[in-house]
């Protein structure tokens, strides 16, 4: 689309994700463009605005954020704040009449997600949760392999998303701002991608949680969560997430006649898809190469396309809510030491 026809985005919160991924990606979008900035750091915002050609009148604080209502250049508000602030800014954003794109995890609790969905419905605006993996070609290809049963019936999923963190003062280690520890931040990828790939919803979960006593990083939020999900027909997913080990991000779907494997599954780039297929006594092993795309640009343009064509986004608010319902069951299971039905 020519620039004057593209959907205008106000990016809220100028942290790592906005500055390193989202704002650069908007420059490469075909249906979307950067229109406004919202920040609590005026000096930083001024520098970013100058760099990307955003006018001073299109720069807002968290206090005058609601004035976006009167800005005709803005069609979408993109919330890229700490998780514990998503609900407030989505609800206030919806009241301006702008469509809302919200980073993952959608909020801190399922109850907050319900409020956010209701606010967007009441205002008649679209709401999408930014699950970029669902727009990433290698992950979409794996999903197609599994759902077309090319490797027979799926029976078992192994998924893991782990990294190490070092700063106990960061909001990710404060319960009120983060909503939890490794699970909602990075374990969520195992949960959401497994649901996406299988195209099914879990019926029961069973979880184990641990935090090293005395470690300042894990005073408020969990260090590790390990959990199982049982899907209809008896498919079991074995998932794990850790905040205190070297980075590892992969999953594998084991099927009756083969398996599909994704390395660097949840990374910003570099996904590596392979599969093995049983052929009599032989095993055929194959790497499936696909072109890389900018996941952020693809996801943002998807939402713009939904606005231009008046369609429901592929990952609407209900998708975020479902993950929070399941995460709450995972915490409950870890607390009580027994399986929890959904
Ligand atoms: P950062 O800490 O890097 O940035 C958050 C920004 O939010 C800050 O820079 C600040 O911007 C603003 N902010 C407002 N109030 C607060 C507060 N009380 N404490 C801290 N920051 C505040 O976080 P990220 O950019 O890594 O994460 C932001 C969101 O994006 C989270 O929801 C996270 O889960 C999600 N995310 C998603 C990823 C994905 O791949 N989809 C990857 C990484 C994060 P300012 O100074 O402009 O006010």
Short mmCIF file of C-alpha atoms and ligand atoms in Angstrom, two decimals:
data_model
loop_
_atom_site.label_atom_id
_atom_site.label_comp_id
_atom_site.label_asym_id
_atom_site.label_seq_id
_atom_site.Cartn_x
_atom_site.Cartn_y
_atom_site.Cartn_z
CA UNK A 1 0.00 0.00 0.00
CA UNK A 2 1.22 3.60 -0.53
CA UNK A 3 2.27 5.21 2.79
CA UNK A 4 -0.82 7.42 3.06
CA UNK A 5 -3.09 4.32 2.91
CA UNK A 6 -1.14 2.29 5.50
CA UNK A 7 -2.52 1.64 9.00
CA UNK A 8 -0.89 3.99 11.56
CA UNK A 9 0.50 2.53 14.82
CA UNK A 10 1.09 4.22 18.17
CA UNK A 11 3.78 2.20 19.99
CA UNK A 12 3.35 2.31 23.79
CA UNK A 13 6.51 1.73 25.90
CA UNK A 14 9.96 2.22 24.40
CA UNK A 15 11.88 -0.72 25.87
CA UNK A 16 13.98 -3.45 24.27
CA UNK A 17 11.26 -5.06 22.20
CA UNK A 18 9.92 -1.77 20.80
CA UNK A 19 13.31 -0.25 20.02
CA UNK A 20 15.10 -3.34 18.73
CA UNK A 21 12.30 -5.18 16.92
CA UNK A 22 8.91 -3.53 16.58
CA UNK A 23 9.78 0.00 15.47
CA UNK A 24 12.42 -1.18 12.96
CA UNK A 25 9.94 -3.82 11.68
CA UNK A 26 7.25 -1.17 11.10
CA UNK A 27 9.64 0.40 8.56
CA UNK A 28 9.57 -2.83 6.55
CA UNK A 29 5.79 -3.35 6.69
CA UNK A 30 3.62 -3.19 3.57
CA UNK A 31 0.30 -2.26 5.18
CA UNK A 32 1.45 -0.58 8.41
CA UNK A 33 3.52 2.39 9.52
CA UNK A 34 4.75 4.07 12.71
CA UNK A 35 2.53 7.07 13.51
CA UNK A 36 2.98 7.92 17.21
CA UNK A 37 4.98 7.12 20.36
CA UNK A 38 3.92 6.83 24.01
CA UNK A 39 6.59 6.82 26.73
CA UNK A 40 7.40 7.80 30.30
CA UNK A 41 10.91 8.89 29.25
CA UNK A 42 10.66 12.20 27.31
CA UNK A 43 14.38 12.40 26.41
CA UNK A 44 14.43 8.89 24.98
CA UNK A 45 11.16 9.50 23.13
CA UNK A 46 12.58 12.68 21.57
CA UNK A 47 15.60 10.76 20.24
CA UNK A 48 13.44 7.93 18.89
CA UNK A 49 10.97 10.38 17.32
CA UNK A 50 13.76 12.24 15.52
CA UNK A 51 15.28 9.00 14.30
CA UNK A 52 12.00 7.70 12.82
CA UNK A 53 10.41 10.98 11.71
CA UNK A 54 7.60 11.09 14.29
CA UNK A 55 6.39 14.67 14.86
CA UNK A 56 6.43 16.15 18.43
CA UNK A 57 2.61 16.45 18.42
CA UNK A 58 2.45 12.65 17.89
CA UNK A 59 4.47 11.98 21.06
CA UNK A 60 2.45 11.19 24.21
CA UNK A 61 3.06 10.47 27.90
CA UNK A 62 1.21 7.81 29.92
CA UNK A 63 -0.86 10.65 31.41
CA UNK A 64 -2.08 12.21 28.15
CA UNK A 65 -2.24 8.81 26.37
CA UNK A 66 -6.06 9.07 26.24
CA UNK A 67 -5.71 12.03 23.85
CA UNK A 68 -4.81 9.54 21.11
CA UNK A 69 -8.58 9.59 20.64
CA UNK A 70 -8.25 12.81 18.63
CA UNK A 71 -5.30 11.72 16.49
CA UNK A 72 -6.52 10.78 13.01
CA UNK A 73 -3.09 9.43 12.00
CA UNK A 74 -3.38 6.63 14.58
CA UNK A 75 -5.49 3.53 13.81
CA UNK A 76 -3.89 1.01 16.18
CA UNK A 77 -2.41 1.21 19.67
CA UNK A 78 0.35 -1.37 20.20
CA UNK A 79 0.92 -2.13 23.93
CA UNK A 80 4.56 -3.10 24.62
CA UNK A 81 4.63 -2.44 28.39
CA UNK A 82 5.40 -4.77 31.33
CA UNK A 83 2.67 -7.44 31.55
CA UNK A 84 1.08 -6.00 34.69
CA UNK A 85 0.28 -2.76 32.83
CA UNK A 86 -1.34 -4.37 29.77
CA UNK A 87 -4.87 -4.38 31.16
CA UNK A 88 -4.96 -0.71 32.13
CA UNK A 89 -3.54 0.45 28.81
CA UNK A 90 -5.72 -1.86 26.70
CA UNK A 91 -8.87 -0.73 28.51
CA UNK A 92 -7.91 2.96 28.24
CA UNK A 93 -6.78 2.40 24.64
CA UNK A 94 -10.07 0.79 23.62
CA UNK A 95 -11.92 3.80 25.03
CA UNK A 96 -10.10 6.01 22.48
CA UNK A 97 -11.78 4.01 19.70
CA UNK A 98 -8.47 2.71 18.30
CA UNK A 99 -7.83 -0.97 17.52
CA UNK A 100 -5.50 -2.75 19.95
CA UNK A 101 -2.48 -4.99 19.44
CA UNK A 102 -1.18 -6.27 22.79
CA UNK A 103 2.10 -8.04 23.54
CA UNK A 104 2.17 -11.49 25.14
CA UNK A 105 1.40 -12.55 27.82
CA UNK A 106 -1.92 -10.77 27.39
CA UNK A 107 -2.13 -9.77 31.09
CA UNK A 108 -1.45 -11.09 34.59
CA UNK A 109 -4.65 -13.12 35.03
CA UNK A 110 -7.54 -14.64 33.07
CA UNK A 111 -9.87 -12.21 34.84
CA UNK A 112 -7.91 -9.25 33.42
CA UNK A 113 -8.10 -10.80 29.93
CA UNK A 114 -11.89 -11.01 30.22
CA UNK A 115 -12.05 -7.32 31.14
CA UNK A 116 -9.83 -6.42 28.17
CA UNK A 117 -11.96 -8.43 25.73
CA UNK A 118 -15.14 -6.87 27.12
CA UNK A 119 -13.69 -3.33 26.83
CA UNK A 120 -12.71 -3.87 23.18
CA UNK A 121 -16.10 -5.42 22.34
CA UNK A 122 -17.91 -2.53 24.02
CA UNK A 123 -15.84 0.01 22.07
CA UNK A 124 -16.29 -1.95 18.81
CA UNK A 125 -12.52 -2.23 18.22
CA UNK A 126 -10.41 -5.24 17.24
CA UNK A 127 -8.05 -6.86 19.73
CA UNK A 128 -5.10 -9.06 18.81
CA UNK A 129 -2.44 -10.66 21.02
CA UNK A 130 1.05 -10.61 19.48
CA UNK A 131 1.83 -14.33 19.19
CA UNK A 132 4.51 -13.92 16.51
CA UNK A 133 5.28 -17.68 16.30
CA UNK A 134 1.83 -18.26 14.78
CA UNK A 135 2.91 -16.07 11.83
CA UNK A 136 6.38 -17.62 11.41
CA UNK A 137 6.71 -19.84 8.28
CA UNK A 138 8.70 -22.76 9.78
CA UNK A 139 6.26 -23.10 12.67
CA UNK A 140 3.31 -22.86 10.27
CA UNK A 141 4.86 -25.56 8.08
CA UNK A 142 5.32 -27.89 11.06
CA UNK A 143 1.71 -27.32 12.03
CA UNK A 144 0.62 -28.27 8.49
CA UNK A 145 2.73 -31.46 8.57
CA UNK A 146 1.13 -32.48 11.87
CA UNK A 147 -2.44 -31.53 11.06
CA UNK A 148 -2.35 -33.22 7.62
CA UNK A 149 -1.11 -36.34 9.47
CA UNK A 150 1.86 -36.67 7.10
CA UNK A 151 3.74 -38.49 9.85
CA UNK A 152 0.70 -40.39 11.15
CA UNK A 153 -1.16 -39.56 14.34
CA UNK A 154 0.63 -37.14 16.72
CA UNK A 155 1.09 -38.79 20.14
CA UNK A 156 3.64 -36.84 22.16
CA UNK A 157 5.12 -33.32 22.25
CA UNK A 158 8.34 -32.23 23.96
CA UNK A 159 8.72 -28.46 24.28
CA UNK A 160 11.25 -26.37 26.15
CA UNK A 161 12.01 -22.65 26.38
CA UNK A 162 14.81 -21.70 28.76
CA UNK A 163 17.20 -18.81 29.33
CA UNK A 164 19.15 -17.20 32.11
CA UNK A 165 18.38 -13.88 33.74
CA UNK A 166 20.63 -11.80 35.96
CA UNK A 167 18.92 -8.65 37.23
CA UNK A 168 16.63 -9.10 40.29
CA UNK A 169 15.49 -5.46 40.01
CA UNK A 170 14.04 -5.94 36.53
CA UNK A 171 10.22 -5.90 36.29
CA UNK A 172 10.32 -9.53 35.06
CA UNK A 173 11.21 -10.52 38.64
CA UNK A 174 8.44 -8.49 40.30
CA UNK A 175 5.18 -10.39 40.63
CA UNK A 176 2.94 -7.33 40.24
CA UNK A 177 4.51 -6.25 36.96
CA UNK A 178 5.28 -9.70 35.52
CA UNK A 179 2.33 -11.81 36.73
CA UNK A 180 4.71 -14.76 37.26
CA UNK A 181 8.20 -15.93 36.38
CA UNK A 182 9.49 -18.17 33.60
CA UNK A 183 6.00 -19.55 32.81
CA UNK A 184 4.15 -16.45 31.53
CA UNK A 185 7.28 -14.89 30.01
CA UNK A 186 8.90 -17.73 28.06
CA UNK A 187 7.13 -20.97 29.03
CA UNK A 188 4.08 -19.43 27.36
CA UNK A 189 5.73 -20.15 23.99
CA UNK A 190 5.71 -23.90 24.71
CA UNK A 191 2.08 -23.72 25.77
CA UNK A 192 0.81 -21.53 22.93
CA UNK A 193 2.85 -23.21 20.18
CA UNK A 194 1.76 -26.71 21.27
CA UNK A 195 -1.91 -25.65 21.11
CA UNK A 196 -1.29 -24.00 17.74
CA UNK A 197 0.53 -26.98 16.21
CA UNK A 198 -1.95 -29.62 17.44
CA UNK A 199 -5.01 -27.43 16.83
CA UNK A 200 -6.47 -28.82 20.07
CA UNK A 201 -7.07 -27.69 23.64
CA UNK A 202 -5.68 -29.52 26.68
CA UNK A 203 -8.14 -31.28 29.00
CA UNK A 204 -5.85 -31.69 32.01
CA UNK A 205 -2.48 -30.37 33.29
CA UNK A 206 0.03 -31.56 35.89
CA UNK A 207 2.90 -29.34 37.04
CA UNK A 208 5.99 -29.05 39.24
CA UNK A 209 7.49 -25.69 40.19
CA UNK A 210 10.72 -24.75 41.96
CA UNK A 211 12.73 -21.67 42.98
CA UNK A 212 16.16 -21.90 44.61
CA UNK A 213 15.80 -20.67 48.23
CA UNK A 214 17.71 -17.45 48.92
CA UNK A 215 18.19 -16.50 45.25
CA UNK A 216 17.14 -12.83 44.95
CA UNK A 217 15.95 -13.38 41.36
CA UNK A 218 13.25 -15.78 42.47
CA UNK A 219 11.87 -14.21 45.64
CA UNK A 220 8.59 -13.28 43.94
CA UNK A 221 8.44 -15.37 40.76
CA UNK A 222 9.23 -18.99 39.85
CA UNK A 223 12.60 -20.07 38.51
CA UNK A 224 11.45 -23.24 36.79
CA UNK A 225 8.14 -24.77 35.79
CA UNK A 226 7.81 -28.24 34.35
CA UNK A 227 4.38 -29.42 33.26
CA UNK A 228 2.39 -31.93 31.28
CA UNK A 229 -0.78 -31.35 29.28
CA UNK A 230 -3.16 -34.08 28.15
CA UNK A 231 -5.06 -33.38 24.94
CA UNK A 232 -8.16 -35.18 23.57
CA UNK A 233 -7.33 -38.66 22.30
CA UNK A 234 -4.48 -38.96 24.80
CA UNK A 235 -1.78 -36.79 23.19
CA UNK A 236 0.64 -35.79 25.99
CA UNK A 237 2.80 -32.66 25.88
CA UNK A 238 5.80 -32.50 28.19
CA UNK A 239 6.85 -28.85 28.63
CA UNK A 240 9.52 -27.05 30.59
CA UNK A 241 10.72 -23.53 31.16
CA UNK A 242 13.67 -22.22 33.19
CA UNK A 243 15.03 -18.77 34.06
CA UNK A 244 18.43 -19.96 35.30
CA UNK A 245 20.08 -22.12 32.62
CA UNK A 246 21.79 -21.57 29.26
CA UNK A 247 19.40 -20.71 26.42
CA UNK A 248 17.50 -23.58 24.81
CA UNK A 249 14.37 -23.17 22.68
CA UNK A 250 12.97 -26.19 20.86
CA UNK A 251 10.08 -28.57 20.46
CA UNK A 252 9.40 -31.88 18.79
CA UNK A 253 6.13 -33.57 17.82
CA UNK A 254 6.41 -37.36 17.89
CA UNK A 255 3.93 -39.15 15.65
CA UNK A 256 3.20 -42.81 14.91
CA UNK A 257 5.28 -42.82 11.73
CA UNK A 258 7.88 -40.13 12.33
CA UNK A 259 8.61 -36.88 14.10
CA UNK A 260 8.93 -33.18 13.31
CA UNK A 261 11.51 -31.13 15.16
CA UNK A 262 12.03 -27.37 15.49
CA UNK A 263 15.28 -25.93 16.80
CA UNK A 264 15.53 -22.25 17.73
CA UNK A 265 11.75 -22.58 17.65
CA UNK A 266 10.85 -19.39 19.52
CA UNK A 267 13.81 -17.21 18.47
CA UNK A 268 13.46 -14.02 16.42
CA UNK A 269 15.16 -15.80 13.50
CA UNK A 270 17.12 -18.91 12.58
CA UNK A 271 14.34 -21.52 12.99
CA UNK A 272 15.49 -24.96 11.87
CA UNK A 273 12.82 -27.52 10.89
CA UNK A 274 13.56 -31.19 10.32
CA UNK A 275 11.57 -34.37 10.20
CA UNK A 276 12.09 -38.10 10.26
CA UNK A 277 9.75 -40.51 8.52
CA UNK A 278 9.66 -44.27 8.98
CA UNK A 279 9.78 -46.17 5.69
CA UNK A 280 9.73 -49.89 6.43
CA UNK A 281 12.92 -50.48 8.39
CA UNK A 282 14.51 -47.28 7.04
CA UNK A 283 14.24 -43.82 8.51
CA UNK A 284 14.21 -40.89 6.07
CA UNK A 285 15.64 -37.77 7.63
CA UNK A 286 15.07 -34.41 6.00
CA UNK A 287 15.78 -30.76 6.78
CA UNK A 288 13.03 -28.51 5.48
CA UNK A 289 14.53 -25.18 4.40
CA UNK A 290 12.20 -22.20 4.11
CA UNK A 291 12.84 -18.50 3.45
CA UNK A 292 13.14 -16.31 6.58
CA UNK A 293 10.66 -13.48 7.05
CA UNK A 294 10.56 -10.67 9.62
CA UNK A 295 8.14 -12.23 12.13
CA UNK A 296 7.22 -8.87 13.60
CA UNK A 297 6.44 -7.24 10.24
CA UNK A 298 4.38 -10.28 9.17
CA UNK A 299 2.38 -10.23 12.41
CA UNK A 300 1.79 -6.46 12.34
CA UNK A 301 0.74 -6.52 8.66
CA UNK A 302 -1.67 -9.37 9.48
CA UNK A 303 -3.45 -7.14 11.98
CA UNK A 304 -3.51 -4.22 9.53
CA UNK A 305 -4.97 -6.54 6.87
CA UNK A 306 -7.73 -7.54 9.32
CA UNK A 307 -8.56 -3.87 9.88
CA UNK A 308 -8.55 -3.06 6.14
CA UNK A 309 -10.73 -6.10 5.31
CA UNK A 310 -12.78 -6.02 8.53
CA UNK A 311 -11.77 -9.55 9.56
CA UNK A 312 -11.14 -11.23 12.93
CA UNK A 313 -7.39 -11.52 13.65
CA UNK A 314 -5.86 -15.03 13.75
CA UNK A 315 -4.78 -14.54 17.40
CA UNK A 316 -7.62 -12.53 19.01
CA UNK A 317 -8.03 -11.70 22.71
CA UNK A 318 -9.71 -15.09 23.30
CA UNK A 319 -6.43 -16.78 22.33
CA UNK A 320 -4.63 -14.87 25.09
CA UNK A 321 -7.41 -15.64 27.57
CA UNK A 322 -7.21 -19.37 26.86
CA UNK A 323 -3.47 -19.39 27.65
CA UNK A 324 -4.11 -17.59 30.94
CA UNK A 325 -6.82 -20.10 31.90
CA UNK A 326 -4.34 -22.92 31.26
CA UNK A 327 -1.48 -21.12 33.09
CA UNK A 328 -3.71 -20.66 36.13
CA UNK A 329 -4.41 -24.42 36.09
CA UNK A 330 -0.65 -25.07 35.83
CA UNK A 331 0.06 -22.92 38.92
CA UNK A 332 -2.80 -24.59 40.78
CA UNK A 333 -1.45 -28.04 39.96
CA UNK A 334 2.08 -27.06 41.09
CA UNK A 335 0.66 -25.66 44.34
CA UNK A 336 -1.55 -28.63 45.13
CA UNK A 337 0.70 -31.38 43.75
CA UNK A 338 -2.05 -33.02 41.71
CA UNK A 339 -3.49 -32.93 38.18
CA UNK A 340 -5.99 -30.15 37.38
CA UNK A 341 -8.83 -30.61 34.87
CA UNK A 342 -9.68 -27.75 32.50
P1 LIG B 1 11.54 -3.62 28.68
O1 LIG B 1 11.77 -3.63 30.14
O2 LIG B 1 12.74 -3.63 27.79
O3 LIG B 1 10.66 -2.36 28.27
C1 LIG B 1 9.45 -2.05 28.89
C2 LIG B 1 9.16 -0.55 28.72
O4 LIG B 1 7.91 -0.27 29.32
C3 LIG B 1 10.16 0.36 29.42
O5 LIG B 1 11.29 0.64 28.63
C4 LIG B 1 9.33 1.60 29.68
O6 LIG B 1 9.31 2.40 28.50
C5 LIG B 1 7.92 1.05 29.84
N1 LIG B 1 7.47 1.05 31.25
C6 LIG B 1 6.40 1.72 31.74
N2 LIG B 1 6.25 1.51 33.04
C7 LIG B 1 7.23 0.68 33.43
C8 LIG B 1 7.62 0.12 34.67
N3 LIG B 1 6.92 0.34 35.80
N4 LIG B 1 8.71 -0.68 34.71
C9 LIG B 1 9.42 -0.93 33.61
N5 LIG B 1 9.10 -0.43 32.38
C10 LIG B 1 8.02 0.39 32.30
O7 LIG B 1 10.59 -4.85 28.34
P2 LIG B 1 10.39 -5.61 26.94
O8 LIG B 1 10.42 -4.64 25.84
O9 LIG B 1 11.32 -6.76 26.89
O10 LIG B 1 8.91 -6.24 27.13
C11 LIG B 1 7.74 -5.46 26.96
C12 LIG B 1 6.56 -6.41 26.64
O11 LIG B 1 6.83 -7.11 25.45
C13 LIG B 1 6.29 -7.47 27.71
O12 LIG B 1 4.91 -7.71 27.80
C14 LIG B 1 6.99 -8.70 27.16
O13 LIG B 1 6.42 -9.92 27.62
C15 LIG B 1 6.78 -8.51 25.68
N6 LIG B 1 7.84 -9.17 24.87
C16 LIG B 1 7.47 -9.91 23.79
C17 LIG B 1 8.41 -10.49 22.98
C18 LIG B 1 8.00 -11.18 21.74
O14 LIG B 1 8.84 -11.82 21.12
N7 LIG B 1 6.75 -11.10 21.32
C19 LIG B 1 9.84 -10.40 23.30
C20 LIG B 1 10.13 -9.53 24.43
C21 LIG B 1 9.15 -8.97 25.19
P3 LIG B 1 9.43 4.01 28.53
O15 LIG B 1 10.78 4.29 29.13
O16 LIG B 1 9.31 4.38 27.12
O17 LIG B 1 8.30 4.48 29.39
#
